């Protein structure tokens, strides 16, 4: 399975679409608002001559793409728009992304902006840029600001070596698990280091000196990746798939050869890659915790409906995983059953333990490598 061809969120605006099931990602974008405003204020005062060029890397489709645009426009207006005369937004994602939904919605978004702000809004232009952000996307020294939300935990490929001589060494699992051989964690970490280093290298070439990035992505607190929060998250998917194998619904070989192109890094691993690659300063790093259920804003000691949360989590997960599952297993019909079982598994897990997602938010500033 080629990740660049298979990895994309469920398109459109239907019940199972990413557009309708991306509140978890929305919450992370909202939480970056203060950091984003500070970064843009610095850029606007230091390096912008006329047009401010912004890239949203891993934009996906739906309202979150426009939320990022709105936050940037608002931040610049609040900062007084000292130098920027116009804004260019470059929306990037893999070629399978539903860019059509974004651009069909653009006129409605522009109308809303004008109604809210009148003629005070800076002129802005929006373009789509398909391609992997682990490679070169833009001309050198062409970007002032780059943003990426909930994207950098996705790898460019399943780690090399997971399948050894045609045998999957992580049999029965779809990600790092407590039953995975130790080499599996090592292979995932090595792939993350390669990919994140490539991301930083190419962005350092594309950003102007003094340009900045705001990145948010899923990570982990535990030093042991096999005991991290997201291992439980994907173990419950594996349990749903394996139960369907036991009942003869899915082929065991198909399940055993499905592996997630995903890695939840630790804070130390993220910092080590940034320091080793050497192109950016870490201006700020925050760690957020968010309930698995995007609609559950309660504290740990508050009563919540774990069955309802199971359904909410399954809908969110389906909007992300369905294209990967259909591409690997080759059929659409079984998807409803997978996520019905997953919803039950999540509900049972949350009844025992209210687990949270760990989200890293980083503000990075490009170094002047000419000095």
Coordinates of C-alpha atoms in Angstrom, one line a residue:
X1 CA 0.0 0.0 0.0
X2 CA 1.4 3.4 -1.1
X3 CA 0.6 5.8 1.7
X4 CA 0.6 8.9 -0.5
X5 CA -2.1 7.3 -2.6
X6 CA -4.2 5.8 0.3
X7 CA -3.9 8.3 3.1
X8 CA -6.6 10.9 3.1
X9 CA -9.6 11.8 5.3
X10 CA -13.2 10.8 4.2
X11 CA -14.2 13.6 1.8
X12 CA -17.5 15.4 1.2
X13 CA -19.8 16.7 3.9
X14 CA -21.8 13.5 4.8
X15 CA -22.4 11.9 8.2
X16 CA -19.1 9.9 8.1
X17 CA -17.0 12.7 6.5
X18 CA -14.0 14.3 8.1
X19 CA -15.7 17.7 7.6
X20 CA -18.5 16.4 10.0
X21 CA -16.2 14.6 12.4
X22 CA -13.2 16.8 13.0
X23 CA -14.0 18.6 16.3
X24 CA -11.0 17.1 18.0
X25 CA -8.7 18.7 15.5
X26 CA -10.8 22.0 15.7
X27 CA -10.1 22.1 19.5
X28 CA -6.4 21.9 18.9
X29 CA -6.4 24.7 16.3
X30 CA -8.4 26.9 18.7
X31 CA -5.8 26.2 21.5
X32 CA -3.0 27.4 19.3
X33 CA -4.6 30.9 18.8
X34 CA -2.4 32.8 21.2
X35 CA 0.8 31.3 20.0
X36 CA -0.2 31.9 16.4
X37 CA -1.0 35.5 17.0
X38 CA 2.4 36.1 18.7
X39 CA 4.3 34.4 15.8
X40 CA 2.4 36.4 13.1
X41 CA 3.0 39.7 14.9
X42 CA 6.7 39.0 14.9
X43 CA 6.7 38.0 11.3
X44 CA 4.6 41.0 10.2
X45 CA 7.0 43.4 11.9
X46 CA 10.2 41.8 10.8
X47 CA 10.3 40.1 7.4
X48 CA 7.1 40.9 5.4
X49 CA 7.6 43.3 2.5
X50 CA 4.2 43.2 0.8
X51 CA 2.5 39.9 0.6
X52 CA 2.4 37.5 3.5
X53 CA 2.6 34.0 2.2
X54 CA 1.2 31.3 4.5
X55 CA 1.2 27.5 4.0
X56 CA -1.2 25.2 5.8
X57 CA 0.4 21.7 5.6
X58 CA -2.0 18.8 5.9
X59 CA -5.1 21.1 5.5
X60 CA -7.6 18.2 4.8
X61 CA -11.1 19.4 4.0
X62 CA -14.0 20.9 5.8
X63 CA -14.4 23.9 8.2
X64 CA -11.0 23.5 9.9
X65 CA -9.2 24.6 6.7
X66 CA -11.2 27.9 6.9
X67 CA -10.7 28.1 10.7
X68 CA -6.9 28.4 10.2
X69 CA -7.5 31.1 7.5
X70 CA -9.8 33.0 9.8
X71 CA -7.4 32.9 12.7
X72 CA -4.6 34.2 10.6
X73 CA -6.6 37.0 9.1
X74 CA -7.9 38.0 12.6
X75 CA -4.4 37.9 14.1
X76 CA -3.0 40.2 11.4
X77 CA -5.9 42.7 11.8
X78 CA -5.4 42.8 15.6
X79 CA -1.7 43.4 15.0
X80 CA -2.4 46.4 12.9
X81 CA -1.3 44.9 9.6
X82 CA 1.9 47.0 9.8
X83 CA 3.5 45.7 6.6
X84 CA 1.4 43.0 4.9
X85 CA -0.8 44.4 2.1
X86 CA -2.3 41.0 1.1
X87 CA -2.2 37.4 2.2
X88 CA -1.6 34.3 0.0
X89 CA -2.8 31.0 1.6
X90 CA -1.4 27.8 0.1
X91 CA -3.4 24.8 1.2
X92 CA -1.4 21.6 1.1
X93 CA -2.3 17.9 1.4
X94 CA -1.8 14.6 -0.3
X95 CA -3.3 14.3 -3.8
X96 CA -6.2 12.2 -2.6
X97 CA -7.4 15.0 -0.4
X98 CA -10.9 16.4 -1.1
X99 CA -9.7 19.8 -2.4
X100 CA -13.0 20.1 -4.4
X101 CA -15.0 20.5 -1.2
X102 CA -12.7 23.2 0.0
X103 CA -12.9 25.3 -3.1
X104 CA -16.7 24.8 -3.5
X105 CA -17.0 26.2 0.0
X106 CA -14.7 29.1 -0.6
X107 CA -17.3 31.5 -2.0
X108 CA -19.5 31.0 1.0
X109 CA -16.6 31.5 3.4
X110 CA -15.6 34.8 1.6
X111 CA -19.2 36.0 1.9
X112 CA -19.2 35.3 5.6
X113 CA -15.8 37.1 6.1
X114 CA -17.2 40.2 4.3
X115 CA -20.4 40.2 6.4
X116 CA -18.3 40.0 9.6
X117 CA -15.6 42.5 8.7
X118 CA -16.8 44.7 5.9
X119 CA -14.0 46.2 3.8
X120 CA -11.5 46.1 6.6
X121 CA -10.2 42.6 5.7
X122 CA -6.8 42.4 3.9
X123 CA -7.1 41.0 0.4
X124 CA -6.3 37.3 0.4
X125 CA -5.9 34.6 -2.2
X126 CA -6.3 30.8 -1.7
X127 CA -4.6 28.1 -3.8
X128 CA -4.2 24.3 -3.4
X129 CA -0.9 22.5 -3.5
X130 CA -1.1 18.7 -3.6
X131 CA 1.9 16.7 -2.5
X132 CA 3.7 15.2 0.5
X133 CA 5.2 17.7 3.0
X134 CA 8.0 15.2 3.5
X135 CA 9.3 16.5 0.2
X136 CA 9.8 19.9 -1.5
X137 CA 6.6 21.8 -2.1
X138 CA 7.4 25.5 -2.6
X139 CA 10.2 27.7 -4.1
X140 CA 13.1 28.6 -1.8
X141 CA 12.6 31.6 0.5
X142 CA 8.9 31.9 -0.5
X143 CA 7.0 31.3 2.7
X144 CA 6.7 33.6 5.8
X145 CA 4.6 31.3 7.9
X146 CA 3.8 27.6 7.9
X147 CA 1.0 25.9 9.9
X148 CA 0.3 22.2 10.4
X149 CA -2.3 20.7 12.6
X150 CA -2.8 17.0 13.4
X151 CA -0.7 15.9 10.5
X152 CA 2.9 15.2 11.5
X153 CA 2.2 12.0 13.4
X154 CA 1.4 10.5 10.0
X155 CA 4.5 8.8 8.4
X156 CA 5.5 8.8 4.8
X157 CA 5.3 5.0 4.9
X158 CA 4.9 2.0 7.1
X159 CA 8.4 1.5 8.7
X160 CA 10.8 -0.5 6.6
X161 CA 11.3 -3.9 8.3
X162 CA 7.9 -4.4 9.8
X163 CA 7.4 -7.0 7.0
X164 CA 10.5 -9.1 6.9
X165 CA 10.8 -11.6 4.1
X166 CA 7.1 -11.5 3.6
X167 CA 6.4 -12.2 7.3
X168 CA 4.9 -9.4 9.4
X169 CA 6.8 -9.3 12.6
X170 CA 4.0 -7.4 14.3
X171 CA 1.4 -10.1 13.7
X172 CA -2.0 -9.5 15.3
X173 CA -1.3 -5.8 15.8
X174 CA -1.8 -2.7 13.6
X175 CA 0.5 -0.4 15.5
X176 CA 3.0 -0.6 18.4
X177 CA 1.4 -2.7 21.2
X178 CA 2.4 -4.4 24.4
X179 CA 2.6 -7.6 22.5
X180 CA 4.9 -6.2 19.7
X181 CA 8.5 -7.3 19.6
X182 CA 10.9 -4.5 20.8
X183 CA 12.2 -4.1 17.3
X184 CA 8.8 -2.7 16.2
X185 CA 9.1 0.4 18.4
X186 CA 12.7 0.9 17.1
X187 CA 11.6 0.7 13.5
X188 CA 8.7 3.2 14.0
X189 CA 11.1 5.7 15.8
X190 CA 13.6 5.5 13.0
X191 CA 10.9 6.2 10.4
X192 CA 9.7 9.1 12.4
X193 CA 13.2 10.6 12.7
X194 CA 13.7 10.3 8.9
X195 CA 10.4 11.9 8.1
X196 CA 10.4 14.7 10.6
X197 CA 14.0 15.6 9.7
X198 CA 12.9 15.8 6.0
X199 CA 10.0 17.9 6.9
X200 CA 12.2 20.4 8.8
X201 CA 14.9 20.4 6.1
X202 CA 12.5 21.3 3.3
X203 CA 10.6 23.9 5.3
X204 CA 13.9 25.6 6.3
X205 CA 14.6 26.0 2.6
X206 CA 11.2 27.3 1.8
X207 CA 10.8 29.7 4.7
X208 CA 12.5 33.1 4.6
X209 CA 15.0 33.9 7.3
X210 CA 13.1 34.6 10.4
X211 CA 10.0 32.8 9.1
X212 CA 8.0 30.8 11.7
X213 CA 6.0 27.6 12.0
X214 CA 3.2 26.5 14.4
X215 CA 2.9 22.8 14.5
X216 CA 0.4 20.7 16.5
X217 CA 0.3 16.9 16.4
X218 CA -0.4 13.9 18.6
X219 CA 2.3 12.6 20.8
X220 CA 2.8 10.7 24.0
X221 CA 3.9 11.2 27.6
X222 CA 5.3 7.7 28.3
X223 CA 9.0 7.0 27.5
X224 CA 7.9 3.5 26.4
X225 CA 5.9 3.8 23.2
X226 CA 4.2 0.4 23.8
X227 CA 2.5 1.8 26.9
X228 CA 1.4 5.1 25.5
X229 CA -2.1 6.4 25.2
X230 CA -2.5 5.9 21.5
X231 CA -1.4 2.3 21.7
X232 CA -4.7 1.7 23.5
X233 CA -6.5 3.6 20.8
X234 CA -5.2 1.4 18.0
X235 CA -5.3 -1.8 20.0
X236 CA -9.1 -1.4 20.1
X237 CA -9.2 -1.2 16.3
X238 CA -7.0 -4.3 16.1
X239 CA -9.3 -6.1 18.5
X240 CA -12.3 -5.3 16.3
X241 CA -10.5 -6.6 13.2
X242 CA -9.2 -9.7 15.0
X243 CA -12.7 -10.5 16.2
X244 CA -13.9 -10.4 12.6
X245 CA -11.1 -12.9 11.7
X246 CA -12.3 -15.3 14.4
X247 CA -15.8 -15.1 13.0
X248 CA -14.6 -15.7 9.4
X249 CA -15.6 -12.2 8.2
X250 CA -12.0 -11.1 7.4
X251 CA -9.0 -13.1 6.3
X252 CA -6.3 -13.4 9.0
X253 CA -3.5 -12.7 6.5
X254 CA -5.1 -9.4 5.5
X255 CA -5.3 -8.3 9.1
X256 CA -1.8 -9.4 9.8
X257 CA -0.4 -7.3 7.0
X258 CA -2.2 -4.1 7.9
X259 CA 0.0 -1.6 9.8
X260 CA -0.5 2.0 10.6
X261 CA 1.8 4.6 8.9
X262 CA 1.7 6.6 12.2
X263 CA 3.9 7.4 15.2
X264 CA 3.2 9.2 18.4
X265 CA 6.6 10.6 19.5
X266 CA 7.6 11.6 22.9
X267 CA 8.6 15.2 23.8
X268 CA 12.2 14.2 24.0
X269 CA 12.2 12.5 20.6
X270 CA 10.6 15.6 19.0
X271 CA 13.2 17.9 20.6
X272 CA 16.1 15.6 19.6
X273 CA 15.1 15.6 16.0
X274 CA 14.7 19.4 15.9
X275 CA 18.1 20.0 17.5
X276 CA 19.8 17.4 15.4
X277 CA 18.4 18.7 12.1
X278 CA 19.5 22.2 13.2
X279 CA 17.4 24.6 11.1
X280 CA 15.0 25.9 13.7
X281 CA 14.8 27.4 17.2
X282 CA 12.2 26.1 19.5
X283 CA 10.4 29.3 20.6
X284 CA 7.8 27.5 22.6
X285 CA 6.4 24.0 23.3
X286 CA 3.2 23.2 25.0
X287 CA 1.5 19.9 25.9
X288 CA -2.3 19.7 25.8
X289 CA -4.5 16.8 27.0
X290 CA -7.8 16.2 25.3
X291 CA -10.5 13.6 26.0
X292 CA -10.8 10.8 23.4
X293 CA -14.4 11.9 22.8
X294 CA -14.2 15.2 21.0
X295 CA -17.6 16.2 22.5
X296 CA -16.6 15.4 26.1
X297 CA -15.2 18.5 27.8
X298 CA -15.7 17.1 31.3
X299 CA -13.0 16.5 33.9
X300 CA -11.9 13.1 35.0
X301 CA -14.1 13.0 38.0
X302 CA -17.3 14.1 36.2
X303 CA -19.9 11.6 35.1
X304 CA -20.1 11.0 31.4
X305 CA -21.9 8.5 29.0
X306 CA -19.2 6.0 28.0
X307 CA -21.5 4.4 25.4
X308 CA -22.2 7.7 23.7
X309 CA -18.5 8.5 23.9
X310 CA -17.7 5.2 22.2
X311 CA -19.9 6.1 19.2
X312 CA -18.4 9.6 19.0
X313 CA -14.9 8.3 19.0
X314 CA -15.7 5.7 16.4
X315 CA -17.2 8.3 14.1
X316 CA -14.1 10.5 14.5
X317 CA -11.8 7.5 13.8
X318 CA -13.8 6.3 10.8
X319 CA -13.4 9.7 9.1
X320 CA -9.6 9.1 9.3
X321 CA -9.2 5.4 8.9
X322 CA -11.9 4.3 6.4
X323 CA -9.8 5.1 3.2
X324 CA -6.8 3.2 4.6
X325 CA -9.0 0.2 5.5
X326 CA -10.8 0.1 2.2
X327 CA -7.6 0.4 0.2
X328 CA -6.0 -2.5 2.1
X329 CA -8.9 -4.9 2.5
X330 CA -10.4 -4.0 -0.9
X331 CA -14.0 -3.8 0.1
X332 CA -16.4 -1.2 1.6
X333 CA -19.1 -3.4 3.0
X334 CA -17.3 -4.5 6.2
X335 CA -16.5 -0.9 7.4
X336 CA -19.8 -0.4 9.2
X337 CA -19.1 -3.6 11.2
X338 CA -15.5 -2.6 12.1
X339 CA -16.5 0.7 13.6
X340 CA -19.6 -0.7 15.3
X341 CA -17.3 -3.1 17.1
X342 CA -14.8 -0.4 17.7
X343 CA -17.4 1.8 19.3
X344 CA -18.2 -1.0 21.8
X345 CA -14.5 -1.6 22.5
X346 CA -14.0 2.1 23.2
X347 CA -17.0 2.3 25.5
X348 CA -15.8 -0.6 27.5
X349 CA -12.3 0.9 27.8
X350 CA -13.6 4.3 28.8
X351 CA -15.8 2.7 31.5
X352 CA -12.5 1.4 33.1
X353 CA -10.2 4.3 32.3
X354 CA -10.8 7.8 30.9
X355 CA -7.8 8.0 28.6
X356 CA -6.7 11.3 26.9
X357 CA -4.9 12.3 23.8
X358 CA -1.6 14.1 24.2
X359 CA -1.1 17.0 21.8
X360 CA 2.2 18.8 21.2
X361 CA 2.1 22.4 20.1
X362 CA 5.3 23.9 18.9
X363 CA 6.3 27.4 17.8
X364 CA 9.5 27.2 15.6
X365 CA 11.6 30.0 14.1
X366 CA 13.8 29.5 11.2
X367 CA 17.5 30.1 11.8
X368 CA 19.5 32.4 9.6
X369 CA 21.8 29.8 8.1
X370 CA 23.7 32.3 6.1
X371 CA 25.4 33.7 9.3

